[in-house]
CSV table of C-alpha atoms and ligand atoms in Angstrom, one decimal:
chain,number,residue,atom,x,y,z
A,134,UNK,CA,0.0,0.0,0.0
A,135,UNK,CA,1.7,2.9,-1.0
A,136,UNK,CA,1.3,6.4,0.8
A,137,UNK,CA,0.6,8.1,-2.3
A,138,UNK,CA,-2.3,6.1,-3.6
A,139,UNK,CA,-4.4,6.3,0.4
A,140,UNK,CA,-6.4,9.6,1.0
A,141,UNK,CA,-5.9,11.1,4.8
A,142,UNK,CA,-8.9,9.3,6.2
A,143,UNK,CA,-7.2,5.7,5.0
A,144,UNK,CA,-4.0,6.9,6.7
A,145,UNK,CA,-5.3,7.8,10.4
A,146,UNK,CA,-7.9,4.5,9.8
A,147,UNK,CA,-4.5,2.7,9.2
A,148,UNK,CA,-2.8,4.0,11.9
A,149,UNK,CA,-5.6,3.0,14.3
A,150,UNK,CA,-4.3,-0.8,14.1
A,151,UNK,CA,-0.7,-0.2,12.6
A,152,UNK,CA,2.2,2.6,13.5
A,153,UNK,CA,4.6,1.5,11.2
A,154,UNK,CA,6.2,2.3,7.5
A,155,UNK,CA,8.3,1.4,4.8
A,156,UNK,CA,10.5,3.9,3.9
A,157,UNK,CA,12.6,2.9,0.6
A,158,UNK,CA,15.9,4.7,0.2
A,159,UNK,CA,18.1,4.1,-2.6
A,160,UNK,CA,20.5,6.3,-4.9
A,161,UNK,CA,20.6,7.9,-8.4
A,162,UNK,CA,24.4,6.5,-9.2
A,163,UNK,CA,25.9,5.0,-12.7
A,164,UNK,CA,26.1,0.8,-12.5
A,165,UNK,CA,28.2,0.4,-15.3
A,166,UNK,CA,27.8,0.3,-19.3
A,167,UNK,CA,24.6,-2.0,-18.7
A,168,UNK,CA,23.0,-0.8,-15.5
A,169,UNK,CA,20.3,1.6,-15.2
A,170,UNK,CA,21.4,5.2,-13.4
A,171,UNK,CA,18.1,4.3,-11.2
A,172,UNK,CA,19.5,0.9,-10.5
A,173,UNK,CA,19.5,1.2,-6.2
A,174,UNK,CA,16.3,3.5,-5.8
A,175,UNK,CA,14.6,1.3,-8.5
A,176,UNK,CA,15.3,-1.8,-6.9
A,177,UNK,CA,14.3,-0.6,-3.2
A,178,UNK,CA,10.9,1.1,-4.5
A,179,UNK,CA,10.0,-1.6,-6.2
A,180,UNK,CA,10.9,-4.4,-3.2
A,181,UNK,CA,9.2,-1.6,-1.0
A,182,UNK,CA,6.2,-2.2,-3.2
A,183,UNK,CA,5.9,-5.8,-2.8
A,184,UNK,CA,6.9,-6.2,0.8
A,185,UNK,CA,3.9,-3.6,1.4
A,186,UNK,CA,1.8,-5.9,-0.4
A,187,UNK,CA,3.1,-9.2,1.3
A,188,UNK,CA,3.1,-7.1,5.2
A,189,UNK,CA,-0.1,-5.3,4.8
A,190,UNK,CA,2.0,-2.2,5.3
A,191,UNK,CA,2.1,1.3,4.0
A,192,UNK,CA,5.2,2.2,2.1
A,193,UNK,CA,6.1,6.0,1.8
A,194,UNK,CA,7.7,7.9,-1.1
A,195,UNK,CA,11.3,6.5,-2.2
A,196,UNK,CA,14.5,8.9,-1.1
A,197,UNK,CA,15.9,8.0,-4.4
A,198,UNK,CA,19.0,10.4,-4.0
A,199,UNK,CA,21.6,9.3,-1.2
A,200,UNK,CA,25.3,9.1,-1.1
A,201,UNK,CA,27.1,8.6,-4.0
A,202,UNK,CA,29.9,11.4,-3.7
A,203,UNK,CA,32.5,8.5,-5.1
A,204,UNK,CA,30.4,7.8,-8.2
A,205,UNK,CA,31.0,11.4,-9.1
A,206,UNK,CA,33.3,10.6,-11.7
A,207,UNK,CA,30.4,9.6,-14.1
A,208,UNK,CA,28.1,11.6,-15.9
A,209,UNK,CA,24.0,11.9,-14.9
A,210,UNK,CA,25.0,11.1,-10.5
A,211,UNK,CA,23.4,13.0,-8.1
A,212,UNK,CA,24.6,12.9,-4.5
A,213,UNK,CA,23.4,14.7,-1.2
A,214,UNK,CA,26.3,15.6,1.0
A,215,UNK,CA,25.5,13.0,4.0
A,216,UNK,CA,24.6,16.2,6.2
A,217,UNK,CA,21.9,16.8,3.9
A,218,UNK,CA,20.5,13.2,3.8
A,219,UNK,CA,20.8,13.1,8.1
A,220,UNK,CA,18.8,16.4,7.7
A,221,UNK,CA,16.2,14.8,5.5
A,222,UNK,CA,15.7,12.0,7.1
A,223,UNK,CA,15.1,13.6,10.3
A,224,UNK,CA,12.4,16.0,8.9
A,225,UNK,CA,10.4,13.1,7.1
A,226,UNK,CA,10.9,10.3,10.4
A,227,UNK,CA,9.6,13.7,12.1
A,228,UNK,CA,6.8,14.6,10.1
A,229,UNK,CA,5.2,10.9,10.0
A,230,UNK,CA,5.8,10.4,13.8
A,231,UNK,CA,3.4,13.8,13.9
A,232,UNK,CA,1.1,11.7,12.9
A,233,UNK,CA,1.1,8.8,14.9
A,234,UNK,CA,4.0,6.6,13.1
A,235,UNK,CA,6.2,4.7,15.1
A,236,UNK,CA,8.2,2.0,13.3
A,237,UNK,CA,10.5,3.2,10.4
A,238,UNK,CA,11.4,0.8,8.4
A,239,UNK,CA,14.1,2.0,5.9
A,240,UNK,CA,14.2,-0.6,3.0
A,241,UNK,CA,17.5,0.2,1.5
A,242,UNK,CA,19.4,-0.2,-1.9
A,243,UNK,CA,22.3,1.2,-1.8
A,244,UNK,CA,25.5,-0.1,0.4
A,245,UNK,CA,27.3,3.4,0.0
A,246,UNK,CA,23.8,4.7,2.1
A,247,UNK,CA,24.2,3.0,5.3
A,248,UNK,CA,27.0,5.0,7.3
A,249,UNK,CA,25.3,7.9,6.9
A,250,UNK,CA,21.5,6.7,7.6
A,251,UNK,CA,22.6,4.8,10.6
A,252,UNK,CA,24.3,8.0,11.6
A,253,UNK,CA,20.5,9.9,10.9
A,254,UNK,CA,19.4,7.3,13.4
A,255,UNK,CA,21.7,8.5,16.1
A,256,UNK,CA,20.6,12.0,15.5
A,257,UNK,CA,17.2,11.9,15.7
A,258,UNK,CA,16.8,9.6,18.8
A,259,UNK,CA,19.5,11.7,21.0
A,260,UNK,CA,17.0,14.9,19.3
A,261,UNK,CA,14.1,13.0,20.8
A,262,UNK,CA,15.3,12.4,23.9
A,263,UNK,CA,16.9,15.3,24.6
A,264,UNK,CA,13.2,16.7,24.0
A,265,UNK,CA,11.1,14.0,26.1
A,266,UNK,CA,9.4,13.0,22.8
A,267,UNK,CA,8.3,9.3,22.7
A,268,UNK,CA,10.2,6.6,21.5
A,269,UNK,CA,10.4,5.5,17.8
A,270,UNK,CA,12.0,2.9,15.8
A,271,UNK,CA,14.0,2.9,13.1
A,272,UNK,CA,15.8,0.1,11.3
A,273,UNK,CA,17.4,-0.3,8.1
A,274,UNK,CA,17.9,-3.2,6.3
A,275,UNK,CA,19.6,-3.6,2.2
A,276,UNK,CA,17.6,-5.9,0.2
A,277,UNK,CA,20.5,-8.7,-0.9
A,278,UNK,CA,20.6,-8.8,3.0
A,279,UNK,CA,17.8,-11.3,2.6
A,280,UNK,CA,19.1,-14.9,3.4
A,281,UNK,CA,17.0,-15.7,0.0
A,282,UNK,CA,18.5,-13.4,-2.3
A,283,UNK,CA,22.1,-14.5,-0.6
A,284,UNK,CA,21.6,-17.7,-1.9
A,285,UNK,CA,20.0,-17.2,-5.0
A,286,UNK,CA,22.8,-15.2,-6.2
A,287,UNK,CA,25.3,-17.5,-4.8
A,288,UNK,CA,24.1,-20.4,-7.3
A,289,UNK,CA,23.3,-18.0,-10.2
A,290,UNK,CA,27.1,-15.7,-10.2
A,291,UNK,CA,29.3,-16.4,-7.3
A,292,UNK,CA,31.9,-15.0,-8.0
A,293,UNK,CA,30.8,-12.8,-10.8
A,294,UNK,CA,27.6,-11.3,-8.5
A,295,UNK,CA,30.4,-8.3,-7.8
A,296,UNK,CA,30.2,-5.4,-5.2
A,297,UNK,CA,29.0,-2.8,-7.8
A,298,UNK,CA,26.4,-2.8,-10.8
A,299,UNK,CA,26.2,-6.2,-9.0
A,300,UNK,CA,24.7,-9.2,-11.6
A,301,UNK,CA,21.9,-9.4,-9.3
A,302,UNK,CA,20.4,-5.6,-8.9
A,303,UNK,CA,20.9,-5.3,-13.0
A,304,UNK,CA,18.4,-8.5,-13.0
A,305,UNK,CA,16.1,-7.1,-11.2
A,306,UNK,CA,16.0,-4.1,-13.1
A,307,UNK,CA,15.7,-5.9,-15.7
A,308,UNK,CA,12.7,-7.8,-15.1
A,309,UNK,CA,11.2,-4.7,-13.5
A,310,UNK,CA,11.7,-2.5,-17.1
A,311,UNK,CA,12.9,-5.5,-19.5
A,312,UNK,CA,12.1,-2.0,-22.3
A,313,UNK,CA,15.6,-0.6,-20.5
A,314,UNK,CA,17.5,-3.2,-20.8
A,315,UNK,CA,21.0,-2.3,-22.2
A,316,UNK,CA,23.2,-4.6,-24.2
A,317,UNK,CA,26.8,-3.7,-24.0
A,318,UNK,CA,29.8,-5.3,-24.2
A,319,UNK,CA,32.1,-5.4,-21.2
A,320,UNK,CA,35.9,-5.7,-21.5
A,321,UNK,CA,37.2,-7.2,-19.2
A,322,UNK,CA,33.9,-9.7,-18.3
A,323,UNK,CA,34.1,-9.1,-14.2
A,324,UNK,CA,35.5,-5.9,-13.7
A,325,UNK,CA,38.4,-5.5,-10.8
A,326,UNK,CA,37.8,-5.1,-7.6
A,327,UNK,CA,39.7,-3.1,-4.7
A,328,UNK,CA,39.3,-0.4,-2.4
A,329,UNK,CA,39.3,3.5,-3.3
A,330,UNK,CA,39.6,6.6,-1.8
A,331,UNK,CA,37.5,9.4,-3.7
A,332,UNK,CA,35.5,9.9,-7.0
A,333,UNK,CA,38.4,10.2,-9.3
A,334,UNK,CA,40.7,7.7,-7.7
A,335,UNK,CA,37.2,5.7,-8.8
A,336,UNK,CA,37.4,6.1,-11.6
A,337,UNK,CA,40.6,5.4,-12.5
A,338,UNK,CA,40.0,2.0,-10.3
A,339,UNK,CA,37.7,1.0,-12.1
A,340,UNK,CA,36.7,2.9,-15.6
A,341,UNK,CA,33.5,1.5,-16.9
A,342,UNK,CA,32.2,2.1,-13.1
A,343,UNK,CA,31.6,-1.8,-12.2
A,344,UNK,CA,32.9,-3.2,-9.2
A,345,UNK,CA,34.1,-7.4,-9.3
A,346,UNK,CA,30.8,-7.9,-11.2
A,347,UNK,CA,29.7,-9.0,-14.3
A,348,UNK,CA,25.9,-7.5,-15.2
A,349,UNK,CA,26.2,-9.2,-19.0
A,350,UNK,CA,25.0,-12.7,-17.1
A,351,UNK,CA,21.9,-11.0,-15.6
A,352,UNK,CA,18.6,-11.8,-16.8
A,353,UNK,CA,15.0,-10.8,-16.2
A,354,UNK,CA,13.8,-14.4,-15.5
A,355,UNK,CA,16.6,-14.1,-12.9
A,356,UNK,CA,15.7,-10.7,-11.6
A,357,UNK,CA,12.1,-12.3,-11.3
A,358,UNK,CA,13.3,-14.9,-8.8
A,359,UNK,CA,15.6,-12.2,-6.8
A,360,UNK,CA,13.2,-9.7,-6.5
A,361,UNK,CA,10.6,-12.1,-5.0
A,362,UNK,CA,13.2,-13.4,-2.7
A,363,UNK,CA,13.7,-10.2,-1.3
A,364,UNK,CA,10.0,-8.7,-1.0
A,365,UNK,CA,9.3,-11.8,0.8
A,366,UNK,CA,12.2,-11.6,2.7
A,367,UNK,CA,12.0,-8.4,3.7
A,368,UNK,CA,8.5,-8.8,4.8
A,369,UNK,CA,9.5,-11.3,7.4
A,370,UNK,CA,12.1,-8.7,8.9
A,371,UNK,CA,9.3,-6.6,8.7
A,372,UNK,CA,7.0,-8.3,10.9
A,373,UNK,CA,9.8,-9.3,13.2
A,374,UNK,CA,11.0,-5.8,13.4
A,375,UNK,CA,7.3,-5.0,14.6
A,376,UNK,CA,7.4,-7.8,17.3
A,377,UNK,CA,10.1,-6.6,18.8
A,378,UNK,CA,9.5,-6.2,22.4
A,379,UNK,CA,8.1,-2.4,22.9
A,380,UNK,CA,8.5,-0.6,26.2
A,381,UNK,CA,6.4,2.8,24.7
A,382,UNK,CA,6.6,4.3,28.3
A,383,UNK,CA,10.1,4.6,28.8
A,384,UNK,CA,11.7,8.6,27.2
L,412,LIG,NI1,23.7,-0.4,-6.8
């Protein structure tokens, strides 16, 4: 159920029985000669959709900018300075706790995201409690976290799956938008892998912007398989995330 699509009634009916929410972030980043620019915030809005479906849970607007200062090296990538995505996080935890939320569930598709959200966490509860506000949750969680998609793209790529433009989040853009799909060569097949320090040093790591991986073996009938590994199990860490023991009374 996505936030967009319920009028305000629906919401505060919803929130009579339920006080959490989805909240997809991804990033707008290259993946390579083959992978979509949208690659991470398709891939989390999209599993967002479906683990709404499976959970019964409403599923807010993506963030589909994040962190992706190191990708800066390659044309059409945006990137918030990770002050700005603390601050924005912050603000929209803030706003749907106004109303009642309670359990922030941030469904997330992009590794080079996590630092910063976890450090948006920190933020907002020492905020909360330095203002005797009531608790709130938030947990985030990366989609290929899923014990499911682990495996699945363990048997389908080992050791060509890759750390970035990974073989299994170009499948699943693929069989989300097969009229995208790109057909490029790539020289060499799995692209190096190493550490780096900033965007150009990046780029001269690794210059067709891959990371280990090799996108070429990804298809949609793949993607298909990956992406209902991980709405389902995502939904699972959803629910358990909401049975987590809950002492509401302590500030
Ligand atoms: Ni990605």
């Amino acid at each position: 159920m996505q936030l967009w699509f319920q009028t305000w009634q629906e919401v505060e009916t919803y929130l009579q029985h339920a006080q959490g929410i989805i909240i997809p972030i991804g990033s707008t980043e290259q993946h390579g000669p083959n992978g979509l620019i949208g690659t991470d915030a398709i891939c989390a809005e999209q599993i967002a959709r479906g683990t709404g479906e499976l959970a019964n849970a409403l599923v807010a607007p993506t963030i589909s900018v994040g962190i992706a200062g190191h990708h800066m090296g390659f044309a059409g990538t945006m990137t918030l300075a990770p002050t700005t995505l603390i601050r924005l996080i912050g603000e929209q935890v803030e706003a749907l706790a106004a109303h009642g939320f309670r359990s922030f569930f941030f469904l997330n598709g992009h590794g080079g995201n996590i630092a910063t959200v976890q450090a948006a966490f920190a933020e907002l509860h020492a905020a909360r409690w330095r203002a005797g506000l009531p608790e709130v949750r938030c947990k985030l969680l990366s989609w290929w976290e899923c014990d499911g998609v682990q495996k699945l793209w363990r048997e389908l790529y080992g050791d060509a799956e890759g750390l970035h433009a990974t073989a299994s989040e170009v499948a699943v853009t693929r069989y989300l938008f097969p009229e995208h799909i790109k057909n490029v060569p790539l020289d060499p097949a799995i692209a190096p892998t190493s550490h780096f320090y900033d965007a150009r040093d990046y780029r001269r790591r690794f210059p067709d912007g891959r990371i280990g991986s090799n996108p070429a073996l990804s298809t949609p009938q793949d993607g298909e398989k990956l992406y209902k590994a991980a709405a389902s199990g995502m939904a699972e860490a959803y629910r358990a995330f909401l049975a987590e023991p809950w002492d509401g009374a302590a500030v």
